[in-house]
mmCIF file of C-alpha atoms in Angstrom:
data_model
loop_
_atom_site.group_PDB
_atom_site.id
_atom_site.type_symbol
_atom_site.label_atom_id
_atom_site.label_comp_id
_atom_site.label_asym_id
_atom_site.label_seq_id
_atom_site.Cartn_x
_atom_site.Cartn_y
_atom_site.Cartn_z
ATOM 1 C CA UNK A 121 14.368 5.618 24.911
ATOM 2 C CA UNK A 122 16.199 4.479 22.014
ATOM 3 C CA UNK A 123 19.580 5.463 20.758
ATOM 4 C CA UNK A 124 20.411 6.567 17.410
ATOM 5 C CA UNK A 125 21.729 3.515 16.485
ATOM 6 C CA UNK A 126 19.043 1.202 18.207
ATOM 7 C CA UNK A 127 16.741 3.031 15.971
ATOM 8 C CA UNK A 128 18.933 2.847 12.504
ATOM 9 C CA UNK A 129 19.008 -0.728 13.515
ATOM 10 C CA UNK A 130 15.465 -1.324 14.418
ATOM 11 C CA UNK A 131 13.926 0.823 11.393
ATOM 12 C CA UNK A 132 16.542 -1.344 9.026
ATOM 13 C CA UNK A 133 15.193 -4.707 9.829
ATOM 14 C CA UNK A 134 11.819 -3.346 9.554
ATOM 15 C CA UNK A 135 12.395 -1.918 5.816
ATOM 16 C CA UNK A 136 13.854 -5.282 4.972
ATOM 17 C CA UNK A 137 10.788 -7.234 5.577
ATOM 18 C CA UNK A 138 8.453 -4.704 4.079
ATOM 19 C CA UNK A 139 7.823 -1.238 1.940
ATOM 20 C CA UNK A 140 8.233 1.795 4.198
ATOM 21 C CA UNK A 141 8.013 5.393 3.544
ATOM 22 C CA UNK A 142 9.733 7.962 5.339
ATOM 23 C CA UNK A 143 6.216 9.222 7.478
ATOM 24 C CA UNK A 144 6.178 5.943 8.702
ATOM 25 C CA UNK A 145 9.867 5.932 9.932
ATOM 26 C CA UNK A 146 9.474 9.351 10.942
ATOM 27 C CA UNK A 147 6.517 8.719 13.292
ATOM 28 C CA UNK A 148 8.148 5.657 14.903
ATOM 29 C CA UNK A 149 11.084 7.610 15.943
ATOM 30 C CA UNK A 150 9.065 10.205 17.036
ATOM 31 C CA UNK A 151 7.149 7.819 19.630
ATOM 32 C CA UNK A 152 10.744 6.617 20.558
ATOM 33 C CA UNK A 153 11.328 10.282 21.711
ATOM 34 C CA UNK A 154 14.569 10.396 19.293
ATOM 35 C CA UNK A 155 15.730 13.723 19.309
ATOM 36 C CA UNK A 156 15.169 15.564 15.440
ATOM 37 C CA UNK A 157 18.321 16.258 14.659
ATOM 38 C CA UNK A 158 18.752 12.021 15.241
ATOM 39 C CA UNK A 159 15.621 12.063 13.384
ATOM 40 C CA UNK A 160 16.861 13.630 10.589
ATOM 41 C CA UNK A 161 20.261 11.662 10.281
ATOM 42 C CA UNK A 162 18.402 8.085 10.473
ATOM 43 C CA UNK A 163 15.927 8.857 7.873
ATOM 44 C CA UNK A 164 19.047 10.327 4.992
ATOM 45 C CA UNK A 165 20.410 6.849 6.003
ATOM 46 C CA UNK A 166 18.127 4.897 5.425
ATOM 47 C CA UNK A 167 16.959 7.002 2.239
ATOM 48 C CA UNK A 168 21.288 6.520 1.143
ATOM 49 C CA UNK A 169 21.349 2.831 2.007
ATOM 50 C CA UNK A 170 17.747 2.303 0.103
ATOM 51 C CA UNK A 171 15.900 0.984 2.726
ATOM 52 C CA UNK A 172 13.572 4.087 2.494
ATOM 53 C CA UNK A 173 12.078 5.057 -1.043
ATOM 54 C CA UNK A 174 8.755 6.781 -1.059
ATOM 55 C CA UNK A 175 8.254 6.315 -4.884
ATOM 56 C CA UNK A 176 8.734 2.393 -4.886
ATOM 57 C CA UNK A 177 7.056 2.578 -1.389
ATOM 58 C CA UNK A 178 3.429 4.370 -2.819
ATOM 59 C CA UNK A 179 4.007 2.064 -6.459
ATOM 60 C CA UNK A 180 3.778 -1.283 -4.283
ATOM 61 C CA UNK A 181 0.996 0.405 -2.249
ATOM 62 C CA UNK A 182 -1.060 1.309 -4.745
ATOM 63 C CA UNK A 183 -0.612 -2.051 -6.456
ATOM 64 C CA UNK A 184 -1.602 -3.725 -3.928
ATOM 65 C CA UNK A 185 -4.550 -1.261 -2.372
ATOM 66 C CA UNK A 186 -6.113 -1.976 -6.413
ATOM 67 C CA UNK A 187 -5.484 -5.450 -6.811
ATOM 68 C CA UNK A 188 -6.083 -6.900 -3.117
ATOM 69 C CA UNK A 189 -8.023 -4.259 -1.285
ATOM 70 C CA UNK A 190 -10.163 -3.074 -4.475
ATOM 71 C CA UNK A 191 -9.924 0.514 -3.711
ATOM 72 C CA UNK A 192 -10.550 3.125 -6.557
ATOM 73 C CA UNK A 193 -8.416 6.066 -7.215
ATOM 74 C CA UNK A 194 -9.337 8.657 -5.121
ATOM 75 C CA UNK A 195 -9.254 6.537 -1.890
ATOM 76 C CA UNK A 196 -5.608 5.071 -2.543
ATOM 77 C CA UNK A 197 -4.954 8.866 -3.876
ATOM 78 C CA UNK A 198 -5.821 10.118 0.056
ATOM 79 C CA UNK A 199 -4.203 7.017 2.052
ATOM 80 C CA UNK A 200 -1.200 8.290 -0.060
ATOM 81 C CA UNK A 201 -1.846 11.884 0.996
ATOM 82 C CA UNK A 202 -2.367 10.513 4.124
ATOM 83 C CA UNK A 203 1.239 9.176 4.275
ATOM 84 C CA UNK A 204 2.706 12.188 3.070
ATOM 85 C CA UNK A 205 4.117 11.240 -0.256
ATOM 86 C CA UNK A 206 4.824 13.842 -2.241
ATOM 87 C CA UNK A 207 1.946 14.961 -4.757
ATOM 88 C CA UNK A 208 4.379 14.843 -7.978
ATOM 89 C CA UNK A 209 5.042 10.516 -6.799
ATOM 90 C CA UNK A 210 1.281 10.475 -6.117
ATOM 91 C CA UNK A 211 -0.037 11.624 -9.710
ATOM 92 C CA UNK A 212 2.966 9.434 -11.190
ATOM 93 C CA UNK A 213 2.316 6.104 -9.787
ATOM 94 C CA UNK A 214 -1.560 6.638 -9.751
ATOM 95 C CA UNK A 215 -1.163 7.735 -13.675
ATOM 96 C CA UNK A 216 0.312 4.373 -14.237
ATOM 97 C CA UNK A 217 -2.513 2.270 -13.579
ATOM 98 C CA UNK A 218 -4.732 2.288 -16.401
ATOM 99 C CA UNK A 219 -8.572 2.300 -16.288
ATOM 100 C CA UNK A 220 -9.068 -1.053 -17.610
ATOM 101 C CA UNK A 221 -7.202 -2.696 -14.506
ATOM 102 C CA UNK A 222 -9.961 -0.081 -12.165
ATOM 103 C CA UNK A 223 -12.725 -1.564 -14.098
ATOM 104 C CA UNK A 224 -11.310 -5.051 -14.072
ATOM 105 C CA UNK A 225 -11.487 -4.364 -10.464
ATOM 106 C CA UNK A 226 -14.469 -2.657 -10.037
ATOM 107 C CA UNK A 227 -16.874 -4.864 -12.872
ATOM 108 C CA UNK A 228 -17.382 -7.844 -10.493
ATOM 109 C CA UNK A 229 -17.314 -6.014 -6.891
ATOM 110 C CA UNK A 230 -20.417 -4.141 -8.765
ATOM 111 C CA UNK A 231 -21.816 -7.723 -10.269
ATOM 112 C CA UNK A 232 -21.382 -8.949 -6.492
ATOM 113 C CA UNK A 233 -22.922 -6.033 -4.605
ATOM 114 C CA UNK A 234 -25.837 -6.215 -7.276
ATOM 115 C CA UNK A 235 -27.130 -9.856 -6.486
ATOM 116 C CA UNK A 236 -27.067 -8.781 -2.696
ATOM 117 C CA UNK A 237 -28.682 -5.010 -2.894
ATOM 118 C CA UNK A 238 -32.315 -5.090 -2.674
ATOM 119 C CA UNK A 239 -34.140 -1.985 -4.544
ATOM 120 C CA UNK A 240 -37.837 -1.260 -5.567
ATOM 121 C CA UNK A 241 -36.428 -0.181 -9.354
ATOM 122 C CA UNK A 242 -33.370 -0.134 -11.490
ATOM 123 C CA UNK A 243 -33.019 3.522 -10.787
ATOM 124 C CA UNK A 244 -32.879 3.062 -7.021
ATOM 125 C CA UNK A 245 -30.353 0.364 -7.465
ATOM 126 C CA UNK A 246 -28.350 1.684 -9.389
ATOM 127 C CA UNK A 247 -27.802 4.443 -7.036
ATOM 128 C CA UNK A 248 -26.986 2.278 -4.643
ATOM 129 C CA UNK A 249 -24.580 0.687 -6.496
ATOM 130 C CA UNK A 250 -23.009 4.698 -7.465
ATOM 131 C CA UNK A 251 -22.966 5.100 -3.829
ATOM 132 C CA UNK A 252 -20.937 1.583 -3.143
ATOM 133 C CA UNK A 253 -18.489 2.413 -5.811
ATOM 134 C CA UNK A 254 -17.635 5.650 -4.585
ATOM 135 C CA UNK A 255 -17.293 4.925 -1.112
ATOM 136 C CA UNK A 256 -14.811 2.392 -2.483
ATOM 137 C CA UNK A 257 -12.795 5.297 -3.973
ATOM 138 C CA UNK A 258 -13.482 5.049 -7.654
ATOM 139 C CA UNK A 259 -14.510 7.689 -9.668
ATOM 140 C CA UNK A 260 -17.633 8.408 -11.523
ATOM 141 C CA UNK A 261 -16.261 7.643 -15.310
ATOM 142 C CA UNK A 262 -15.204 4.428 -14.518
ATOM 143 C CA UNK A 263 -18.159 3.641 -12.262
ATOM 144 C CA UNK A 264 -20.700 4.576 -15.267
ATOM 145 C CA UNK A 265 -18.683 2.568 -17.705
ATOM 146 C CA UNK A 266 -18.694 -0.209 -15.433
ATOM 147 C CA UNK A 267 -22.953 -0.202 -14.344
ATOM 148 C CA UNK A 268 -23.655 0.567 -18.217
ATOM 149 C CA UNK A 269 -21.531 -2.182 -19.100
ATOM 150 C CA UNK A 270 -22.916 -4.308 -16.553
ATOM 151 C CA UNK A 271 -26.999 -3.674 -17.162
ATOM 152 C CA UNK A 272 -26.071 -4.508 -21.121
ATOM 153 C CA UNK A 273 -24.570 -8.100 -20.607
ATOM 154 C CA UNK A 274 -28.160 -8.630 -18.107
ATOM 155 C CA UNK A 275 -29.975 -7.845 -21.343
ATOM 156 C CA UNK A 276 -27.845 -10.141 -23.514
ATOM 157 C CA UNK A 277 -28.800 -12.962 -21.230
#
């Protein structure tokens, strides 16, 4: 079992390298068997000291979930939920990515998944490609701008 300060210590270098929010502290500590109270104290440290920021924690999580992981909205919206960030940081930092960097995202994963998806008829494959899309978190407005868009530059061809 850890002490207090092995913790403090331990959580610190582990901020430094990388974004942590305070679940993730919290649950570390808690598989230490720190006492709460202990708990409690580390975490407004590291919060004081800025090691610990959930708002610049879920804005370099998000950024990186859209640009490197191509998730939609509503799947980085429930890994955040998941973390327990607040729902007010949530909206914020998921209102700051606009819908043209989704469907920058989202245009070629669906001009990808379209050359490899067999289907008897453009109907069938589309759906397929609705279901793709929104098991990758993204939601239906910028999936339906993104397959109309899509089928028009085919028929430009």
């Amino acid at each position: 079992m850890k002490t207090e300060n092995d913790a403090y210590l331990t959580l610190a270098a582990l901020c430094a390298q990388g974004e942590h929010c305070q679940y993730e502290m919290l649950e570390k500590m808690r598989r230490w068997e720190l006492p709460e109270e202990a708990q409690a104290r580390v975490i407004q440290r590291l919060i004081k000291e800025r090691y610990v920021d959930d708002e610049r924690y879920a804005r370099a999580f998000v950024k990186d979930k859209v640009r490197y992981n191509k998730w939609g909205r509503r799947k980085v919206e429930q890994a955040l939920w998941a973390k327990h960030i607040d729902e007010d940081i949530r909206q914020r930092v998921l209102d700051e990515v606009d819908d043209e960097e989704y469907i920058a995202v989202l245009r070629p994963l669906l001009q990808q998944k379209r050359k490899s998806t067999k289907a008897n008829s453009d109907y069938e494959l589309n759906g397929k490609l609705i279901k793709f899309a929104m098991s990758r978190g993204f939601t239906m407005d910028i999936i339906r701008q993104c397959i109309n868009v899509t089928d028009e530059d085919e028929y430009l061809d």
